[in-house]
Each structure stands twice: as structure tokens, then as C-alpha cells.
């Protein structure tokens, strides 16, 4: 191993070889009030139910990983949390989701307001192709009216790009097109873009599935640092990734009614070393899915 | 082998026939060009067959003016319809709405002309009069006379005729906006307008331009409806409410009665001028479309 | 320094859309509905005008008699124009469809630069103002024959239809699944037979749709007929005589619409023309929609 050669770092730089190593990861303080509470949530595409009766609490300043086979409704659940599910024609959500005590599905709540506080990063990096790198970062802050004036904008661009660990790579080409970047850089640009809204919660939908291993590692390190300021929920079908970065893991699977449901959720260490359910163990040990 | 020969022969015969038609028409312009010269013909202000004086400028002017009026009306309307169909209406309603707008294109030119002559022109006359009496005294080109048939009436009719084609192409361009881009704006707390403003319009800009050029191509060639409402006056009008002529409408109106010397030949020369304008516009459209496909190829 | 930025968020708070942005979004949305309205008003106005004014004119005699020699005279019908339009459009279809198919197949076969060049010519042809097509055919056919004729009118309509048919056929041949195209070759069929026996029939419904839409376009055209078929007040089915068509009849009567008889005749003929165009157009669209549905 070459770990000894690296300078000391607060974040784990090289992924641990086996899930056991995660025992060292910080565990969420018990009793902290959840940021997001999901209660009895079912989601539908037209008449078809795709997730069923999910109850899940997301604790603050933690990374919650949602794992499970394809079709288990992981991404759909994520999209319910920032009210993105409903933009698909015919789709709707039942049950309740609260953000710090606010019912985000209350008829009086503006979905756009929810999305400003609960940011989202997509599976495919999707920087705006007609905008420069700097404009990409500032876009949402601009149309949401969070910044005024040239110098404030420049400062925010730098701040967010630094937070997204992209500044050093792009500081000399801020006015180039966002699509000129590599896939991993584009994904960090999208993270920076989301951070510029100064959200509280960050939802990440398989953010590394389109990236190579090096870029994946960069994004994972970034997540671990962002955890200090933000509450993060990540959907992943990569179990190693879940074990490397997350504090809590929720395992979903698809029922006989073809709707996804939550099998169990617990501290990541627990889920990966001593799951409560046989289904979880089968999935984690690679016996299915 | 036999098959290739037949297919090739059919293609060659068809294209050769078209080529021959173009050639025949172009050589017919020879006496006109040798008499007046290309430049003097194209920039000539006077069209007086009984004096064997032929200048094309009034018609080129009329063609451009009516096309510009038509675009000014049709483009915003078509843009609005395309946005409505792709961004605001649920798919179940959007489809029928799009088909209904397409029906505008199914109305034959001569029917538009008939309606224009009997309904639109009488309807517009008091409006033109009011504008000429108020704004017309300040703004040049909006003044009297307002007899009814006019560049303006022709522009309005042509606008109705090109709305469906511009709307249809724009609609397809906007519908091709990647879903991920729309979702990016929404997930950042954007409104439906932000989606349009930051993603749909910037990404679709070149395609929208191609749609406008296509509409322009249709507008310059529109014949019968224009002939029935433009008033048929072979001079450059002093106002958009003046009667005038376009290249296409003067040909339609005078060709069958062209007995003066060089009259028919001059009208055919006008047709060649129209042909050149159409080819130029179509070429521009092709260039834009080629760029659009390249851009689309580069994006994800 | 950048890290010391003061941030907008207070926790446990949603930031609703500002009133100004809400208004802007609502205004934009409303404007798109206004745009639709602007387009629907003329559609409804033309439709209701032609139907309300034309319906009273339509009696059996309107279809069975020819117009009087004097446009301003009452009575008579539009038999010659209906027959003329159907005959010229039919002949135009008989010319444009085989030629269009040959060009499309040739393009699919040779590919490369030549196909691109031919496609460019077809694009230009599609963009030609129809009055220019009228002039071209006048120069070649009318001047060549020495007189106006239904044949010249048919050729002019065929030139209008040709690019539409080539484009839709090429589209259909492109959409024919690769395995079908390759499987046919693998069977050792000659190309000729592979097209006749397999590829064209596979694409047939699509090609048929293209033909219907091309017909619906050509049938309403006036400008290409003005100096070719010319128009004819009498009943004629001869290809070498001038022939009346519905659009021509409407145009001539519209020019004389100060006479109530001419005006009524134009209205009735316009209603008949719209009905014919709509039938071809809607059947074509319906076939497109059905095919798209089947492909899903």
C-alpha cells in the first residue's frame, strides 16, 4: 500500500479494500433531529405504483446512501424529496415528506422553493451547454436573485468552485464552455452549480455512474468534505461506494407488485456487516441483484 | 445492373427535364438583359409596359416588405405556439393543438385570397385609416392613403399562411431539448420561464432561426393570396398601407395579358430574380440546418 | 476571502419564488396562449366564412353543370373544374410517384456525394415558389407545344409534388429496419427484385402517406396552373386543350367578386376545394399517427 506516502488528510483518500474498514467512519449522533422525514410515501407513474410505503429519516450533516437493484425505486424516491417526480406527466406522490418540520407537499408550498433548499445532482453531468463555466455556476444564483453585482458574482463563482474542488483546474478558463470539461469535471461543475444556491440538502442520483475511477474518487472525497455543511442523500448501485462514503445505508428492493420498497435502513457499518434482513445480506454478498 | 440503369435513367431524365426548364427560362431573359442590363433592370423604378420600360425594383421592394411584415407577425406567434405545445400543455392536449395549427397550412392559397379580399381587407381598412391618421403623421411609412388593398394586408395574409410551417419546425426543435437540461433548471429552483429562457431558447436558437428562414422562403413566393389583396400597383408605395405588387403577384397578374414587346420576357426575368432569391434563402437555411446538426452531434 | 462569503440561507426555511418572477412566468405562459388564439382566429374565420357562404350555393346542379360563359351570370355549376382538378391531379400523381420513387431508390443505392447533390437539387425544387414552377413549365411545355394544355398543368403539379414524394420515400427507406434490408441481399435476390418484392412494400404505407400529403398540397395550387392549364369555361377532358381547375375557377371568380353570381360561385367552389384537400390531408395525417403509434 502507498498510503504512507500521502500527506495526512482528514478524508480517506484511497478506498478501503473491504467493507470492514468502514468501522472507522463517523456515525451520526443519535438523537439529532432529522432534516428530512419521509412518511408512508408511495409514488406513481399514472396508475402504476413504483415505490410503496417508504418511511425514512435523513439525519443532518450525514451521508445517507440508498442502494438496491434496478427498478427498486431509488431514484424515484430521491426525486420525490425535491418534488422533481411530479414534473413527469401523470406522476404523483402520496404520503408525507417534511423538511425541518415543513410539509413540502403542502398545497401552499412552491415546488421551486423546495428545490432551492434541496439541491440535486444528476446521473449524467448536465452543465448548460450554451453557458461558460462561470455562468454555469452562477446561473441558478442569478435567476434565483441570490447575487447582485459583478464582484459578488465573481466571489460566489470562486467560492463554489473551491468548495467543489474544481477551482484550480478551471480558474484560467472560466469563460470556456462548460461542455469543454471532462466528465468528472462536468459533474463537479454541476455540484458547484447546486452549491451556489446555498442549499441545505444535496441529493445525488448515481453521480459517479458516468465517471471513470479517478473522477469517481474525486467526487467521493468531495462528498465527504461537503458533509460538514450539508446533508447528503446519494443513490448508488455501487455497494463499495456506499460503504466508502455513507454514514447510513438504506436498502431498497422491488416487491412482487413491481413496486420498490425499503427493506432496512441503519448505520452503514451495521448494514454491511450484520444486516437485519436476509434480503439485504443476499444483495450485499452479491447473491442477487 | 438493369435495375441501377433504370433508377439512374429515371433520375437523370427527371433532373434533366427540370434543368431544361430552368435553362429555357433563363435564356428567355436574354433580350431583357441585353436591352436594359441586369443592374438597371433590377434597380429600375418604373414599370410601364406600354412604353417598353421595365424596372424590377417596385416588385423586389414589395416582396421584401410583405415578407418582413409577415415575419414580424408570424414569428412571435409561431414561437408562442411552439412554446405552448412543448412547454406548457400536457401531451394529451398538445398533440391536437399542434394538428389544429397545422390545418392552417391545409387551406389553399386561393381560399386565403378569397377571404382576404372579401373579409380581411374591409376589416383592416378602418384600422389602417386610424393608424394613418394618428401615428402616420409622425412615423414615416405609416401614412395615408389607405384604400384597403395594401402591402400590409398582403403581409397579414402571408403571416397566417406561414405560421404553421414556422411553428411546426420550431416545435420540433424545442421538443428536442434534452430532458436533463430542463430538469437541471427545475432542480435549481427555476420557473417554467427560466426553463425557456436558460435552456430551451439558447439551445434551440439555431433551429429556430432555420424555421424563420424556411418561413421567409415561403413568404417571398406566396402568389395568389397576395395578388388578391395587394392592390396591384406597379410602383414603390409611400406607406405600408399603399397598394403595391410583389414579384410573384405581378407575374400572376400580367403574364397572360403580356402582349407588349418584351413584357412577357421581363416577367420571366422577374421569375428568375425570384428564383435566385429563393435559392439564396434556401441555401442560407441549409447552412443553418447543417450547423444545427453539427451542434446537436457535439452535445450529449 | 471567497470562503468568508456571507450566505443567503437561513436553515429551516424555504425561499419562495419572488413575486416578480412569478409574474414573469405567468405572463410568458399567458402570451403563448394569446399566440395560439391569434392563429386560431383566422383559421376559424376562414372556415366559418367559407362554410356559411358556400353551403347555400351547393345544390346537385352545382356539381352537374358547367359555369355560364359569362361569369356575372347566375346559375350553372363547377362540373368542369372538379373534373379538371381531379384529372390533372391524377395525371400529376401518375407522373410524380414513379419518378419520385426512382429518384429516392437511386439516392439510397448510390449514396455519397452524388446522392447529396441530388438531394440538394430536390431541396431547391421543394423551395421553389410555385409561380416559378408555372413559368418553367410554360417555357418547356406550353411554348414547345404552342398552346396551353391540361398536360402542361399536370406536369406543373407533378413538379410541385415530386420533391415531397422523394423526401418522404427516402425517409421511409431509411426507416426500413437494417435486418430486413440485409436479409434480402443475403437471399441473393437481385436489387431490382429486392426493392419491388420487399423494401418498397415494407415502406408502402409510409410512401402512400407521403403521396396523399403531396396530393393535398398540389390540389389546392393555383399559381402553377395559371400559364399552363390556363382555365377553360367549357367542359373538357382532353389533355391537349386548356382545362379548368377548382383553384383557377375560384381565382377568376374572386377577381370578379363584385358580381354576386361570381362571388357565390367562388364560395361554393372554395368549400368543395377545402373539403377535397381536407380529406386527403386528414387521411394522410391519420395514417402517420397510426404508424407512429404502431412503432411504439
Coordinates of N, CA, C and O in Angstrom, one line a residue, chain A residues 65-193:
Chain A
X65 N -26.9 6.7 2.1 CA -26.8 6.1 0.8 C -28.1 5.2 0.6 O -28.5 4.6 1.5
X66 N -28.6 5.3 -0.6 CA -29.8 4.5 -1.0 C -29.2 3.4 -2.0 O -28.7 3.8 -3.1
X67 N -29.3 2.2 -1.6 CA -28.8 1.1 -2.5 C -29.9 0.2 -2.8 O -31.0 0.2 -2.2
X68 N -29.7 -0.6 -3.9 CA -30.7 -1.6 -4.2 C -30.7 -1.9 -5.7 O -30.0 -1.2 -6.5
X69 N -31.3 -3.0 -6.2 CA -31.3 -3.3 -7.6 C -32.0 -2.4 -8.4 O -32.8 -1.5 -7.9
X70 N -31.8 -2.4 -9.7 CA -32.6 -1.6 -10.7 C -34.1 -1.8 -10.5 O -34.5 -3.0 -10.3
X71 N -34.9 -0.8 -10.6 CA -36.3 -0.9 -10.5 C -36.8 -0.9 -9.1 O -38.0 -1.1 -8.8
X72 N -35.9 -0.7 -8.1 CA -36.3 -0.7 -6.7 C -36.8 0.7 -6.3 O -37.1 1.0 -5.1
X73 N -36.8 1.7 -7.3 CA -37.4 3.0 -7.0 C -36.5 4.0 -6.2 O -36.9 4.9 -5.7
X74 N -35.1 3.7 -6.3 CA -34.2 4.5 -5.6 C -34.3 6.0 -6.1 O -34.4 6.9 -5.3
X75 N -34.1 6.1 -7.4 CA -34.1 7.4 -8.0 C -35.4 8.1 -7.8 O -35.5 9.3 -7.6
X76 N -36.5 7.3 -8.0 CA -37.8 7.9 -7.8 C -38.0 8.5 -6.4 O -38.5 9.6 -6.3
X77 N -37.5 7.8 -5.4 CA -37.6 8.3 -4.0 C -36.9 9.6 -3.9 O -37.4 10.6 -3.4
X78 N -35.7 9.6 -4.5 CA -34.8 10.8 -4.4 C -35.6 12.0 -5.1 O -35.6 13.1 -4.5
X79 N -36.2 11.7 -6.2 CA -36.9 12.8 -6.9 C -38.2 13.2 -6.2 O -38.6 14.4 -6.4
X80 N -38.7 12.4 -5.3 CA -39.8 12.8 -4.5 C -39.4 13.9 -3.5 O -40.2 14.7 -3.1
X81 N -38.1 13.7 -3.0 CA -37.7 14.6 -1.9 C -37.5 16.0 -2.4 O -37.7 16.9 -1.6
X82 N -37.2 16.3 -3.7 CA -37.2 17.7 -4.1 C -38.3 18.0 -5.1 O -38.2 18.9 -5.9
X83 N -39.4 17.2 -5.0 CA -40.5 17.4 -5.8 C -40.2 17.4 -7.3 O -40.8 18.2 -8.1
X84 N -39.3 16.6 -7.8 CA -39.0 16.5 -9.2 C -39.8 15.4 -9.8 O -39.9 15.3 -11.0
X85 N -40.3 14.5 -9.0 CA -41.0 13.3 -9.5 C -42.3 13.8 -10.3 O -42.6 13.3 -11.4
X86 N -42.9 14.9 -9.7 CA -44.2 15.3 -10.3 C -44.1 16.0 -11.6 O -45.1 16.3 -12.2
X87 N -42.9 16.4 -12.1 CA -42.8 17.1 -13.4 C -43.1 16.1 -14.5 O -43.3 16.6 -15.7
X88 N -43.0 14.8 -14.3 CA -43.3 13.9 -15.4 C -44.8 13.8 -15.5 O -45.5 13.6 -14.5
X89 N -45.4 14.0 -16.7 CA -46.8 14.0 -16.8 C -47.4 12.7 -16.3 O -47.0 11.6 -16.6
X90 N -48.5 12.8 -15.4 CA -49.2 11.7 -14.9 C -48.6 11.1 -13.6 O -49.1 10.2 -13.0
X91 N -47.4 11.7 -13.2 CA -46.8 11.1 -12.0 C -47.3 11.9 -10.8 O -47.6 13.1 -10.8
X92 N -47.5 11.1 -9.7 CA -47.8 11.8 -8.4 C -47.3 11.0 -7.2 O -46.9 9.9 -7.3
X93 N -47.4 11.7 -6.1 CA -46.8 11.2 -4.8 C -47.9 11.1 -3.7 O -48.7 12.1 -3.6
X94 N -47.9 10.1 -2.9 CA -48.8 10.0 -1.8 C -47.9 9.9 -0.5 O -46.8 9.4 -0.6
X95 N -48.5 10.2 0.7 CA -47.7 10.2 1.9 C -47.2 11.6 2.2 O -47.6 12.5 1.6
X96 N -46.2 11.6 3.2 CA -45.8 12.9 3.6 C -44.3 13.0 3.6 O -43.6 12.0 4.0
X97 N -43.7 14.1 3.2 CA -42.3 14.4 3.3 C -42.2 15.7 4.0 O -42.8 16.7 3.5
X98 N -41.4 15.8 5.1 CA -41.2 17.1 5.7 C -39.7 17.4 5.7 O -38.9 16.6 5.7
X99 N -39.5 18.7 5.5 CA -38.1 19.3 5.6 C -38.0 20.2 6.8 O -38.7 21.2 6.8
X100 N -37.3 19.8 7.8 CA -37.2 20.6 9.0 C -38.5 21.0 9.5 O -38.8 22.2 9.9
X101 N -39.5 20.1 9.5 CA -40.8 20.4 10.1 C -41.8 21.0 9.1 O -43.0 21.1 9.3
X102 N -41.3 21.4 7.9 CA -42.2 21.9 6.9 C -42.7 20.8 6.0 O -41.9 20.1 5.4
X103 N -44.0 20.7 5.8 CA -44.6 19.7 4.9 C -44.3 20.2 3.5 O -45.0 21.2 3.0
X104 N -43.4 19.6 2.7 CA -43.1 20.1 1.4 C -44.1 19.8 0.4 O -44.1 20.4 -0.7
X105 N -45.1 19.0 0.7 CA -46.2 18.7 -0.3 C -47.4 19.5 0.1 O -48.5 19.2 -0.4
X106 N -47.3 20.4 1.1 CA -48.4 21.2 1.4 C -48.8 22.0 0.2 O -47.9 22.5 -0.5
X107 N -50.1 22.2 -0.1 CA -50.5 22.9 -1.3 C -50.0 24.3 -1.4 O -49.8 24.9 -2.4
X108 N -49.7 24.9 -0.2 CA -49.2 26.3 -0.2 C -47.7 26.4 -0.5 O -47.2 27.5 -0.5
X109 N -47.0 25.2 -0.6 CA -45.6 25.3 -0.8 C -45.3 25.3 -2.3 O -45.8 24.5 -3.0
X110 N -44.4 26.2 -2.6 CA -43.9 26.3 -4.0 C -42.9 25.3 -4.3 O -41.8 25.2 -3.6
X111 N -43.1 24.4 -5.3 CA -42.1 23.3 -5.5 C -40.7 23.9 -5.8 O -39.7 23.4 -5.4
X112 N -40.7 25.0 -6.5 CA -39.4 25.7 -6.8 C -38.6 26.0 -5.5 O -37.4 25.9 -5.4
X113 N -39.4 26.5 -4.5 CA -38.8 26.8 -3.2 C -38.1 25.6 -2.6 O -37.0 25.7 -2.0
X114 N -38.8 24.5 -2.7 CA -38.3 23.2 -2.1 C -36.9 22.9 -2.9 O -35.9 22.6 -2.2
X115 N -36.9 23.1 -4.2 CA -35.8 22.7 -5.0 C -34.6 23.6 -4.7 O -33.4 23.3 -5.0
X116 N -34.9 24.8 -4.3 CA -33.8 25.8 -4.0 C -33.1 25.3 -2.7 O -31.9 25.6 -2.5
X117 N -33.8 24.8 -1.8 CA -33.2 24.4 -0.5 C -32.7 22.9 -0.6 O -31.7 22.6 0.1
X118 N -33.3 22.1 -1.4 CA -32.9 20.7 -1.6 C -32.3 20.6 -3.0 O -33.1 20.5 -3.9
X119 N -31.0 20.7 -3.1 CA -30.4 20.7 -4.4 C -30.3 19.2 -5.0 O -30.4 18.3 -4.2
X120 N -30.0 19.1 -6.3 CA -29.9 17.8 -6.9 C -28.8 17.8 -7.9 O -28.6 18.7 -8.7
X121 N -28.1 16.6 -7.9 CA -27.0 16.4 -8.9 C -27.5 15.1 -9.6 O -27.8 14.1 -9.0
X122 N -27.4 15.2 -11.0 CA -27.9 14.1 -11.7 C -26.9 13.0 -12.1 O -25.7 13.2 -12.0
X123 N -27.4 11.9 -12.6 CA -26.6 10.8 -13.0 C -25.6 11.2 -14.1 O -24.5 10.9 -14.1
X124 N -26.2 11.8 -15.2 CA -25.4 12.3 -16.3 C -25.0 13.8 -15.9 O -25.9 14.6 -15.6
X125 N -23.7 14.1 -16.0 CA -23.4 15.6 -15.8 C -24.2 16.4 -16.8 O -24.2 16.0 -18.0
X126 N -24.9 17.4 -16.4 CA -25.7 18.2 -17.3 C -25.4 19.7 -17.2 O -26.3 20.5 -16.9
X127 N -24.2 20.1 -17.4 CA -23.9 21.6 -17.4 C -24.7 22.2 -18.6 O -25.0 21.5 -19.6
X128 N -25.1 23.5 -18.5 CA -25.8 24.1 -19.6 C -24.8 24.3 -20.7 O -23.8 25.0 -20.6
X129 N -25.1 23.8 -21.9 CA -24.1 23.7 -23.0 C -23.9 25.1 -23.6 O -22.8 25.3 -24.2
X130 N -24.8 26.0 -23.5 CA -24.6 27.3 -24.1 C -24.0 28.3 -23.2 O -23.8 29.5 -23.5
X131 N -23.6 27.9 -21.9 CA -23.1 28.9 -21.0 C -21.6 28.5 -20.7 O -21.2 27.4 -20.8
X132 N -20.9 29.5 -20.3 CA -19.5 29.3 -19.9 C -19.4 28.6 -18.5 O -20.5 28.5 -17.8
X133 N -18.2 28.2 -18.1 CA -18.1 27.6 -16.8 C -18.6 28.5 -15.7 O -19.4 28.1 -14.8
X134 N -18.1 29.8 -15.7 CA -18.5 30.7 -14.7 C -20.1 30.9 -14.7 O -20.7 30.9 -13.6
X135 N -20.6 31.1 -15.9 CA -22.0 31.3 -16.0 C -22.8 30.1 -15.5 O -23.9 30.3 -14.9
X136 N -22.3 28.9 -15.8 CA -23.0 27.7 -15.3 C -23.1 27.8 -13.8 O -24.2 27.5 -13.2
X137 N -22.0 28.1 -13.1 CA -22.0 28.2 -11.6 C -23.0 29.2 -11.1 O -23.8 28.9 -10.2
X138 N -23.0 30.4 -11.8 CA -23.8 31.5 -11.3 C -25.2 31.4 -11.7 O -26.1 32.1 -11.2
X139 N -25.5 30.5 -12.7 CA -26.8 30.6 -13.3 C -28.0 30.6 -12.4 O -28.8 31.5 -12.4
X140 N -28.0 29.6 -11.5 CA -29.2 29.5 -10.6 C -29.2 30.6 -9.6 O -30.2 31.2 -9.3
X141 N -28.0 30.9 -9.0 CA -27.9 32.0 -8.1 C -28.4 33.3 -8.7 O -29.1 34.1 -8.1
X142 N -28.2 33.5 -10.0 CA -28.6 34.6 -10.7 C -30.1 34.6 -10.9 O -30.8 35.6 -10.5
X143 N -30.7 33.5 -11.5 CA -32.1 33.6 -11.7 C -32.9 33.5 -10.4 O -34.1 33.9 -10.4
X144 N -32.3 33.0 -9.4 CA -33.0 33.0 -8.1 C -32.8 34.3 -7.3 O -33.2 34.4 -6.2
X145 N -32.0 35.2 -7.9 CA -31.8 36.5 -7.3 C -31.0 36.5 -6.0 O -31.2 37.2 -5.1
X146 N -30.0 35.6 -5.9 CA -29.2 35.5 -4.7 C -28.0 36.4 -4.7 O -27.4 36.6 -3.7
X147 N -27.5 36.7 -5.9 CA -26.4 37.6 -6.0 C -26.7 38.8 -6.9 O -27.5 38.7 -7.8
X148 N -26.1 39.9 -6.5 CA -26.2 41.1 -7.3 C -24.8 41.7 -7.5 O -24.1 41.8 -6.6
X149 N -24.5 42.1 -8.7 CA -23.2 42.8 -8.9 C -22.1 41.9 -9.3 O -22.1 40.7 -8.9
X150 N -21.2 42.4 -10.1 CA -20.2 41.7 -10.7 C -19.2 41.0 -9.7 O -18.9 39.9 -9.8
X151 N -18.8 41.8 -8.7 CA -17.8 41.3 -7.8 C -18.4 40.2 -6.9 O -17.7 39.2 -6.6
X152 N -19.6 40.4 -6.5 CA -20.3 39.3 -5.7 C -20.4 38.1 -6.5 O -20.2 37.0 -6.0
X153 N -20.7 38.2 -7.8 CA -20.8 37.0 -8.6 C -19.5 36.3 -8.7 O -19.4 35.1 -8.6
X154 N -18.4 37.1 -9.0 CA -17.1 36.5 -9.1 C -16.7 35.8 -7.9 O -16.2 34.7 -7.9
X155 N -17.0 36.4 -6.7 CA -16.7 35.8 -5.4 C -17.4 34.5 -5.3 O -16.9 33.5 -4.8
X156 N -18.7 34.5 -5.6 CA -19.5 33.3 -5.5 C -19.0 32.2 -6.4 O -18.9 31.0 -6.0
X157 N -18.6 32.5 -7.6 CA -18.1 31.5 -8.5 C -16.9 30.9 -7.9 O -16.8 29.6 -7.9
X158 N -16.0 31.7 -7.4 CA -14.7 31.1 -6.9 C -15.0 30.3 -5.6 O -14.6 29.1 -5.5
X159 N -15.9 30.8 -4.8 CA -16.3 30.1 -3.6 C -16.8 28.7 -3.9 O -16.4 27.7 -3.3
X160 N -17.8 28.6 -4.8 CA -18.4 27.4 -5.1 C -17.5 26.4 -5.9 O -17.5 25.2 -5.6
X161 N -16.7 27.0 -6.8 CA -15.7 26.1 -7.5 C -14.7 25.5 -6.5 O -14.2 24.4 -6.6
X162 N -14.3 26.3 -5.5 CA -13.3 25.8 -4.5 C -14.0 24.7 -3.7 O -13.4 23.7 -3.4
X163 N -15.3 25.0 -3.3 CA -16.0 24.0 -2.5 C -16.1 22.7 -3.3 O -16.1 21.6 -2.7
X164 N -16.3 22.8 -4.6 CA -16.4 21.7 -5.4 C -15.1 21.1 -5.9 O -15.1 20.2 -6.7
X165 N -14.0 21.6 -5.3 CA -12.7 21.1 -5.6 C -12.4 21.2 -7.1 O -11.8 20.3 -7.7
X166 N -12.8 22.3 -7.8 CA -12.6 22.4 -9.2 C -11.9 23.6 -9.6 O -11.4 23.8 -10.7
X167 N -11.8 24.5 -8.6 CA -11.2 25.9 -8.9 C -9.9 25.8 -9.6 O -9.6 26.4 -10.6
X168 N -8.9 25.0 -9.0 CA -7.6 25.0 -9.5 C -7.5 24.5 -11.0 O -6.7 25.0 -11.8
X169 N -8.5 23.6 -11.3 CA -8.4 23.1 -12.7 C -9.0 24.1 -13.7 O -8.7 24.0 -14.9
X170 N -10.0 24.9 -13.3 CA -10.7 25.7 -14.3 C -10.4 27.2 -14.1 O -11.0 28.0 -14.9
X171 N -9.6 27.7 -13.1 CA -9.6 29.1 -12.9 C -9.1 29.9 -14.0 O -9.4 31.1 -14.2
X172 N -8.3 29.3 -14.9 CA -7.8 30.0 -16.1 C -8.7 29.9 -17.3 O -8.4 30.5 -18.3
X173 N -9.8 29.2 -17.2 CA -10.7 29.1 -18.4 C -12.1 29.2 -18.0 O -13.0 28.5 -18.5
X174 N -12.4 30.2 -17.1 CA -13.7 30.3 -16.6 C -14.7 30.7 -17.7 O -15.9 30.5 -17.5
X175 N -14.2 31.2 -18.8 CA -15.1 31.7 -19.8 C -15.2 30.7 -21.0 O -15.8 31.0 -22.0
X176 N -14.6 29.5 -20.8 CA -14.8 28.5 -21.8 C -16.2 27.8 -21.5 O -16.7 27.9 -20.5
X177 N -16.6 27.1 -22.6 CA -17.9 26.4 -22.4 C -17.8 25.3 -21.4 O -16.8 24.6 -21.3
X178 N -18.9 25.1 -20.7 CA -18.9 24.0 -19.7 C -18.7 22.6 -20.3 O -18.2 21.7 -19.6
X179 N -19.2 22.5 -21.6 CA -19.1 21.2 -22.1 C -17.7 20.9 -22.6 O -17.4 19.8 -23.1
X180 N -16.7 21.8 -22.4 CA -15.3 21.5 -22.8 C -14.6 20.7 -21.7 O -13.5 20.2 -22.0
X181 N -15.2 20.5 -20.6 CA -14.6 19.8 -19.5 C -14.8 18.3 -19.6 O -15.6 17.8 -20.3
X182 N -13.9 17.6 -18.8 CA -14.1 16.1 -18.8 C -15.3 15.8 -18.0 O -15.9 16.6 -17.3
X183 N -15.7 14.5 -18.1 CA -16.9 14.1 -17.4 C -16.9 14.4 -15.9 O -17.9 14.9 -15.3
X184 N -15.8 14.0 -15.3 CA -15.7 14.2 -13.8 C -15.7 15.7 -13.5 O -16.3 16.1 -12.5
X185 N -15.0 16.5 -14.3 CA -15.0 18.0 -14.1 C -16.5 18.5 -14.3 O -16.9 19.4 -13.5
X186 N -17.1 18.0 -15.3 CA -18.5 18.5 -15.5 C -19.4 18.2 -14.3 O -20.2 19.0 -13.9
X187 N -19.2 17.0 -13.7 CA -20.0 16.6 -12.6 C -19.7 17.5 -11.4 O -20.6 17.9 -10.7
X188 N -18.4 17.8 -11.2 CA -18.1 18.7 -10.1 C -18.6 20.1 -10.4 O -19.0 20.9 -9.5
X189 N -18.7 20.5 -11.7 CA -19.2 21.8 -12.1 C -20.7 21.8 -11.7 O -21.2 22.8 -11.2
X190 N -21.4 20.7 -11.9 CA -22.8 20.6 -11.6 C -23.0 20.7 -10.1 O -24.0 21.3 -9.6
X191 N -22.1 20.1 -9.3 CA -22.1 20.2 -7.9 C -21.9 21.7 -7.4 O -22.7 22.2 -6.6
X192 N -21.0 22.3 -8.1 CA -20.7 23.7 -7.8 C -21.9 24.6 -8.1 O -22.3 25.5 -7.3
X193 N -22.6 24.2 -9.2 CA -23.8 25.0 -9.6 C -24.9 24.8 -8.6 O -25.6 25.8 -8.2

